Coordinates of C-alpha atoms in Angstrom, one line a residue:
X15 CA 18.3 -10.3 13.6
X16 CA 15.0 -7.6 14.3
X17 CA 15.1 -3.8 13.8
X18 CA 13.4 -2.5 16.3
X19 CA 11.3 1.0 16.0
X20 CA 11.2 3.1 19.3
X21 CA 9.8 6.4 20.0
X22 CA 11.8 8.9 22.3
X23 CA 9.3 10.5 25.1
X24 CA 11.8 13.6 25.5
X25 CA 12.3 14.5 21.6
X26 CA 9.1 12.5 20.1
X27 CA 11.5 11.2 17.3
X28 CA 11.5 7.3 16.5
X29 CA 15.1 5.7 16.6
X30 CA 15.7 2.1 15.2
X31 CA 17.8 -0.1 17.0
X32 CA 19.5 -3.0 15.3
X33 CA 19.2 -6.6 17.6
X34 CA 22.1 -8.7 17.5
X35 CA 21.0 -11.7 19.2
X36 CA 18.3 -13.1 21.5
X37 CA 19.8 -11.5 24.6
X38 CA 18.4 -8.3 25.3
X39 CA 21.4 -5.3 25.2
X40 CA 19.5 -3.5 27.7
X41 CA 17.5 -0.4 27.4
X42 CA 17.8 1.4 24.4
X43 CA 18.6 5.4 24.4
X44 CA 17.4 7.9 21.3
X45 CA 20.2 7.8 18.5
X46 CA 18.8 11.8 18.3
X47 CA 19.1 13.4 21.9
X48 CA 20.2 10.5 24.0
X49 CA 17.3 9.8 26.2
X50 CA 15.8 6.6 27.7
X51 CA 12.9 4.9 28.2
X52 CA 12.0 4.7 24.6
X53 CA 8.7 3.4 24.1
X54 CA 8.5 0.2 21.3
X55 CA 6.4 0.5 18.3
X56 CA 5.0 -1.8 15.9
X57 CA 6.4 -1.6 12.6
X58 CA 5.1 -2.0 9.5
X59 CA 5.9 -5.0 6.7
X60 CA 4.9 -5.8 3.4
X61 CA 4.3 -9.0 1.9
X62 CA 5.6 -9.8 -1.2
X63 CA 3.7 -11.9 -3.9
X64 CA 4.8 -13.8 -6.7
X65 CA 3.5 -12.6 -10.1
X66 CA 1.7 -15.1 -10.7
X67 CA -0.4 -15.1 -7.5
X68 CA -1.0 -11.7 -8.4
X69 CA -2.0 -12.2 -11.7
X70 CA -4.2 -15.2 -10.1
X71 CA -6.2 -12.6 -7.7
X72 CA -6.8 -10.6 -10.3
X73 CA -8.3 -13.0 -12.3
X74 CA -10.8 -13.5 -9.2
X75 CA -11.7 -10.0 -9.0
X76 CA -12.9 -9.9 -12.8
X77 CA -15.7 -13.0 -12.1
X78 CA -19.1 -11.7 -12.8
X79 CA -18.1 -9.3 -15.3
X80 CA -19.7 -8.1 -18.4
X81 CA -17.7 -7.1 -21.3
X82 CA -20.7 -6.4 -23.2
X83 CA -21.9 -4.0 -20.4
X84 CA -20.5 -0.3 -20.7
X85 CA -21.2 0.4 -17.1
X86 CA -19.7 -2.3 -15.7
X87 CA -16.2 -1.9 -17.7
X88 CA -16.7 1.8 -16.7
X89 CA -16.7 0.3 -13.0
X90 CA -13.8 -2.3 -13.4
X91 CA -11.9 0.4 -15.6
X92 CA -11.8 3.0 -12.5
X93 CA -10.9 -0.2 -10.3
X94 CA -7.7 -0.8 -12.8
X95 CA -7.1 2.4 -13.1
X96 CA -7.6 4.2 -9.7
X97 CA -3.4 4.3 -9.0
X98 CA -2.3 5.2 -12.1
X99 CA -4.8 7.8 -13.3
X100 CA -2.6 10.6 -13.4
X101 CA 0.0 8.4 -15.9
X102 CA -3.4 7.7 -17.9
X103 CA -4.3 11.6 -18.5
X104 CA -7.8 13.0 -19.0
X105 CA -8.8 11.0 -22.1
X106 CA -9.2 8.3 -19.8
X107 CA -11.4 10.6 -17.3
X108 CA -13.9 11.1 -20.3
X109 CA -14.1 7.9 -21.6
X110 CA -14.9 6.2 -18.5
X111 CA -17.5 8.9 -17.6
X112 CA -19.1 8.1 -21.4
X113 CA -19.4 4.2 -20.4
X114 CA -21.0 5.1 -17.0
X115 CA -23.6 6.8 -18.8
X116 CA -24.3 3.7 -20.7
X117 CA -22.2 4.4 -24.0
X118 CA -19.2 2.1 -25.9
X119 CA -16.5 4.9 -26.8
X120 CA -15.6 4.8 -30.7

């Protein structure tokens, strides 16, 4: 049983109408001012992933790369790190800027 998105043409608002069965219930009016002739949009999903597919693709990514490099852990570093790099602070900033210019942190 769908959710369906609509956006009202009077009051630009979307509305979400709840599908009980197969059979169409007829038009749908705004659940804000009332209006019909909604127009249908597409909604957005998300897949979900198991963690171990996830750890799996992540394993892929890391193919081809050299611990010993600086630079290239500097790259997969700001990879791994690009969503959480406020959490990770400044110190994080600098060290990865030292290994792009070619040097191991102590």
């Amino acid at each position: 049983m769908p959710v369906y998105e609509y956006r009202c043409p009077q009051c630009r608002r979307k509305s979400a109408v709840f599908v009980r069965g197969s059979a169409s219930a007829g038009e749908p009016a705004c659940e804000h001012c009332g209006s019909q002739g909604l127009t249908r949009l597409f909604s957005t999903f998300a897949v979900r992933r198991s963690q171990s597919s996830s750890d799996d693709s992540g394993d892929a990514d890391m193919g081809g790369f050299d611990e010993s490099d600086p630079r290239a852990m500097a790259q997969m570093m700001r990879q791994m790190g690009g969503e959480m790099r406020d959490e990770m602070g400044p110190e994080f900033d600098q060290m990865v800027d030292q290994m792009e210019a070619g040097e191991m942190p102590d």
